[in-house]
């Protein structure tokens, strides 16, 4: 069954320009001006900043547990010692004496209130793997359209949106099975621009050169690109990819997941 398609967004006569961002991770200031001069903004998720791997003093984790513990958990995760990282997390939560889910939701709500208020109109958004979809309806204002396994027509072109990530050792909030993910990819059908949070499962696109690990990419996305040949496949998730851009057949694949660090959107124009 194909996902719903939103009505066409009218644009100015002539050139259509769409700015695309992903992996916002708390960058409210730049998000507020990310659409300036263009017809629409697309956001491919990961609004929340839980822990900044470049600056361990930023995010929910160091606010709760301090920078030294943030340094340690980054060290463990980078070394792929995930069991030790989870054990450290359990110990820290126990020592803090707070309910984990309640504390995280409270911190996420604070970030969402600021981030959704910064979205310009119109914005088309889908979830990242660190987002909490159940909270989005409370914060998405008029002018922000949330899509997941759904399509939107913008300036006469069809955009398909697939949110979230796949199950991983990190166990982030919005991870689903490969079967669930593939069903969403199937639901959007043929599109001009395929928008997702995670990349297609191609080694050059899923390897993070700073974290020194392969992130989860989607085989279903890769199969859809080869089968339906969209003009573009846009995604984020991998912050420092081995390849930020490459072609798969007729499709230009572009990683736009640099917004938190650069504050610069990627622009699609036709």
Coordinates of C-alpha atoms in Angstrom, one line a residue:
X1 CA 0.0 0.0 0.0
X2 CA 1.4 3.3 -1.0
X3 CA 1.8 6.0 1.6
X4 CA -0.2 9.2 1.4
X5 CA 1.0 12.0 -0.8
X6 CA 0.7 15.6 0.3
X7 CA -0.5 18.3 -2.1
X8 CA 1.9 20.2 -4.2
X9 CA 3.7 23.1 -2.6
X10 CA 3.6 26.1 -4.9
X11 CA 6.8 27.8 -5.6
X12 CA 7.8 31.0 -7.4
X13 CA 7.7 30.9 -11.1
X14 CA 11.0 29.8 -12.7
X15 CA 13.7 28.3 -10.5
X16 CA 12.7 26.1 -7.5
X17 CA 15.2 25.9 -4.6
X18 CA 14.9 23.5 -1.7
X19 CA 17.3 23.5 1.2
X20 CA 18.0 20.1 2.9
X21 CA 19.4 19.4 6.3
X22 CA 20.0 16.4 8.5
X23 CA 21.5 15.7 11.8
X24 CA 20.6 19.0 13.3
X25 CA 21.6 17.8 16.8
X26 CA 20.5 20.9 18.7
X27 CA 21.7 23.6 16.2
X28 CA 18.8 25.9 16.8
X29 CA 20.4 29.1 15.7
X30 CA 21.3 27.9 12.2
X31 CA 18.1 25.9 11.7
X32 CA 16.0 29.1 12.1
X33 CA 17.7 30.6 9.0
X34 CA 18.2 27.4 7.0
X35 CA 15.5 28.2 4.5
X36 CA 16.4 31.8 3.9
X37 CA 15.6 32.8 0.3
X38 CA 14.4 29.3 -0.8
X39 CA 11.0 27.8 -1.3
X40 CA 11.0 25.1 1.4
X41 CA 13.2 23.3 3.9
X42 CA 13.5 19.5 4.2
X43 CA 14.9 18.0 7.5
X44 CA 16.0 14.4 7.6
X45 CA 16.0 14.0 11.3
X46 CA 18.2 13.7 14.4
X47 CA 17.1 16.9 15.9
X48 CA 18.1 15.8 19.4
X49 CA 21.6 16.2 20.7
X50 CA 22.3 13.4 23.2
X51 CA 26.1 13.5 23.0
X52 CA 28.4 15.5 20.7
X53 CA 31.3 13.3 19.7
X54 CA 33.3 16.4 18.7
X55 CA 32.6 18.4 21.8
X56 CA 31.9 16.1 24.8
X57 CA 30.6 19.0 26.9
X58 CA 27.4 19.3 24.7
X59 CA 24.3 17.3 24.9
X60 CA 21.9 15.5 27.3
X61 CA 24.5 13.0 28.5
X62 CA 27.2 15.4 29.8
X63 CA 24.5 17.7 31.3
X64 CA 23.4 14.7 33.4
X65 CA 26.7 12.9 34.0
X66 CA 29.5 15.4 33.4
X67 CA 32.2 15.7 30.7
X68 CA 34.6 13.0 32.2
X69 CA 31.9 10.4 31.9
X70 CA 31.1 11.6 28.4
X71 CA 34.8 11.3 27.5
X72 CA 34.7 7.7 28.7
X73 CA 31.6 6.6 27.0
X74 CA 32.8 8.0 23.7
X75 CA 36.1 6.2 24.1
X76 CA 34.3 2.9 24.7
X77 CA 31.9 3.3 21.8
X78 CA 34.6 4.4 19.4
X79 CA 36.5 1.2 20.4
X80 CA 33.3 -0.8 19.7
X81 CA 33.2 -1.9 23.4
X82 CA 29.5 -1.5 23.4
X83 CA 28.8 -3.9 26.3
X84 CA 31.2 -1.9 28.5
X85 CA 29.5 1.3 27.4
X86 CA 26.1 0.0 28.3
X87 CA 27.3 -1.1 31.7
X88 CA 28.8 2.3 32.3
X89 CA 25.5 3.8 31.4
X90 CA 23.5 1.5 33.7
X91 CA 25.9 2.4 36.6
X92 CA 25.6 6.1 36.0
X93 CA 21.8 6.0 35.9
X94 CA 21.7 4.0 39.1
X95 CA 24.0 6.5 40.9
X96 CA 22.0 9.4 39.6
X97 CA 18.8 8.0 41.2
X98 CA 16.5 9.2 38.4
X99 CA 14.1 7.3 36.2
X100 CA 16.0 7.0 32.9
X101 CA 13.0 7.4 30.5
X102 CA 11.5 10.3 32.5
X103 CA 14.8 12.2 32.6
X104 CA 15.5 11.7 28.9
X105 CA 12.0 12.6 27.8
X106 CA 12.2 15.8 29.9
X107 CA 15.5 16.8 28.3
X108 CA 14.3 15.9 24.8
X109 CA 11.1 17.9 25.3
X110 CA 13.1 21.0 26.1
X111 CA 15.2 20.6 22.9
X112 CA 12.1 19.9 20.8
X113 CA 10.3 23.0 22.0
X114 CA 13.2 25.2 20.7
X115 CA 13.9 23.2 17.5
X116 CA 10.3 23.0 16.2
X117 CA 9.8 26.7 17.0
X118 CA 12.8 27.3 14.7
X119 CA 11.5 25.4 11.7
X120 CA 10.5 27.8 8.9
X121 CA 7.4 27.3 6.8
X122 CA 7.1 25.2 4.8
X123 CA 9.2 22.5 6.3
X124 CA 9.0 18.8 5.4
X125 CA 10.6 16.6 8.1
X126 CA 11.1 12.9 8.9
X127 CA 12.6 11.2 12.0
X128 CA 16.2 10.3 12.7
X129 CA 17.3 7.3 14.8
X130 CA 17.8 9.5 17.9
X131 CA 14.4 11.1 17.7
X132 CA 11.3 10.2 19.6
X133 CA 8.4 10.1 17.0
X134 CA 5.6 9.9 19.7
X135 CA 6.5 13.5 20.8
X136 CA 6.6 15.1 17.4
X137 CA 2.8 15.8 17.1
X138 CA 3.0 17.9 20.3
X139 CA 5.6 20.3 18.8
X140 CA 5.1 20.3 15.0
X141 CA 3.4 23.6 14.2
X142 CA 1.4 24.7 11.2
X143 CA 3.7 24.8 8.2
X144 CA 5.7 21.7 9.3
X145 CA 4.7 18.4 7.6
X146 CA 6.0 15.2 9.1
X147 CA 6.3 12.3 6.7
X148 CA 7.5 8.7 7.2
X149 CA 6.8 6.1 4.5
X150 CA 5.0 8.9 2.7
X151 CA 5.4 11.3 -0.3
X152 CA 5.1 15.1 -0.9
X153 CA 5.0 17.0 -4.2
X154 CA 7.2 20.1 -4.0
X155 CA 7.5 22.3 -7.0
X156 CA 6.1 19.6 -9.3
X157 CA 8.6 16.9 -8.1
X158 CA 7.7 13.9 -6.0
X159 CA 9.7 13.5 -2.8
X160 CA 9.5 10.2 -0.7
X161 CA 10.4 10.2 3.0
X162 CA 11.7 7.3 5.1
X163 CA 12.5 8.0 8.7
X164 CA 14.4 6.3 11.5
X165 CA 17.3 3.8 11.6
X166 CA 17.9 0.1 11.8
X167 CA 18.7 -1.9 14.9
X168 CA 22.3 -1.3 16.1
X169 CA 24.5 -1.8 19.1
X170 CA 23.9 1.8 20.1
X171 CA 20.2 1.1 20.7
X172 CA 19.0 4.6 19.9
X173 CA 15.3 5.5 20.4
X174 CA 13.9 5.0 16.8
X175 CA 15.5 1.8 15.5
X176 CA 13.3 -0.7 13.6
X177 CA 13.7 -4.0 11.9
X178 CA 14.8 -4.3 8.3
X179 CA 11.4 -5.7 7.4
X180 CA 9.6 -2.6 8.9
X181 CA 12.0 -0.3 7.1
X182 CA 11.7 -2.1 3.8
X183 CA 7.9 -1.8 4.0
X184 CA 8.2 2.0 4.3
X185 CA 10.5 2.2 1.3
X186 CA 8.1 0.1 -0.7
X187 CA 5.2 2.3 0.4
X188 CA 6.6 5.4 -1.2
X189 CA 7.0 3.8 -4.7
X190 CA 8.7 5.6 -7.5
X191 CA 9.8 9.2 -6.6
X192 CA 12.0 11.9 -8.1
X193 CA 13.9 12.4 -4.8
X194 CA 14.3 9.7 -2.2
X195 CA 14.8 11.2 1.3
X196 CA 15.9 9.1 4.2
X197 CA 17.8 9.5 7.5
X198 CA 20.2 6.6 7.0
X199 CA 22.1 6.0 3.7
X200 CA 21.7 3.1 1.3
X201 CA 23.9 0.2 2.3
X202 CA 27.1 1.1 0.4
X203 CA 30.4 0.8 2.2
X204 CA 31.7 4.2 1.1
X205 CA 28.5 5.9 2.3
X206 CA 28.1 4.1 5.7
X207 CA 31.7 4.3 7.0
X208 CA 32.4 7.1 9.5
X209 CA 36.0 8.1 9.2
X210 CA 36.1 9.8 12.7
X211 CA 34.2 7.2 14.7
X212 CA 36.1 4.6 12.7
X213 CA 33.1 2.3 12.2
X214 CA 30.5 1.2 9.7
X215 CA 27.0 2.6 10.5
X216 CA 23.8 0.8 9.6
X217 CA 22.7 1.5 6.0
X218 CA 19.6 0.1 4.3
X219 CA 19.7 -2.6 1.7
X220 CA 16.1 -1.8 0.9
X221 CA 17.1 1.8 0.0
X222 CA 19.9 0.5 -2.2
X223 CA 17.5 -1.9 -4.0
X224 CA 14.9 0.9 -4.5
X225 CA 17.5 3.2 -6.0
X226 CA 18.6 0.5 -8.4
X227 CA 15.1 -0.4 -9.3
X228 CA 13.3 3.0 -9.5
X229 CA 16.2 5.2 -10.4
X230 CA 15.3 8.5 -8.6
X231 CA 17.1 11.6 -9.6
X232 CA 18.5 12.0 -6.1
X233 CA 18.8 10.0 -2.9
X234 CA 19.4 12.4 0.1
X235 CA 20.3 11.2 3.6
X236 CA 22.4 11.9 6.7
X237 CA 23.2 9.8 9.8
X238 CA 27.0 9.3 9.0
X239 CA 28.6 12.6 10.1
X240 CA 32.1 12.1 8.5
X241 CA 31.5 9.7 5.6
X242 CA 34.2 8.2 3.5
X243 CA 32.3 9.4 0.5
X244 CA 29.9 12.3 0.9
X245 CA 28.6 12.0 -2.7
X246 CA 28.5 9.3 -5.3
X247 CA 26.4 8.0 -8.2
X248 CA 24.5 4.7 -8.2
X249 CA 23.4 4.2 -11.8
X250 CA 21.3 7.2 -12.7
X251 CA 20.9 8.4 -9.1
X252 CA 23.0 11.1 -7.4
X253 CA 23.4 10.1 -3.7
X254 CA 24.3 12.9 -1.4
X255 CA 25.0 12.9 2.4
X256 CA 23.6 16.1 3.9
X257 CA 24.3 15.1 7.5
X258 CA 26.8 17.9 8.3
X259 CA 24.4 20.5 9.6
X260 CA 25.2 20.4 13.3
X261 CA 28.9 21.2 12.7
X262 CA 28.6 23.5 9.7
X263 CA 25.2 25.2 9.9
X264 CA 25.0 25.0 6.2
X265 CA 22.1 23.3 4.3
X266 CA 22.5 21.5 1.0
X267 CA 20.5 23.1 -1.8
X268 CA 18.6 21.3 -4.5
X269 CA 17.6 23.5 -7.5
X270 CA 15.7 22.9 -10.7

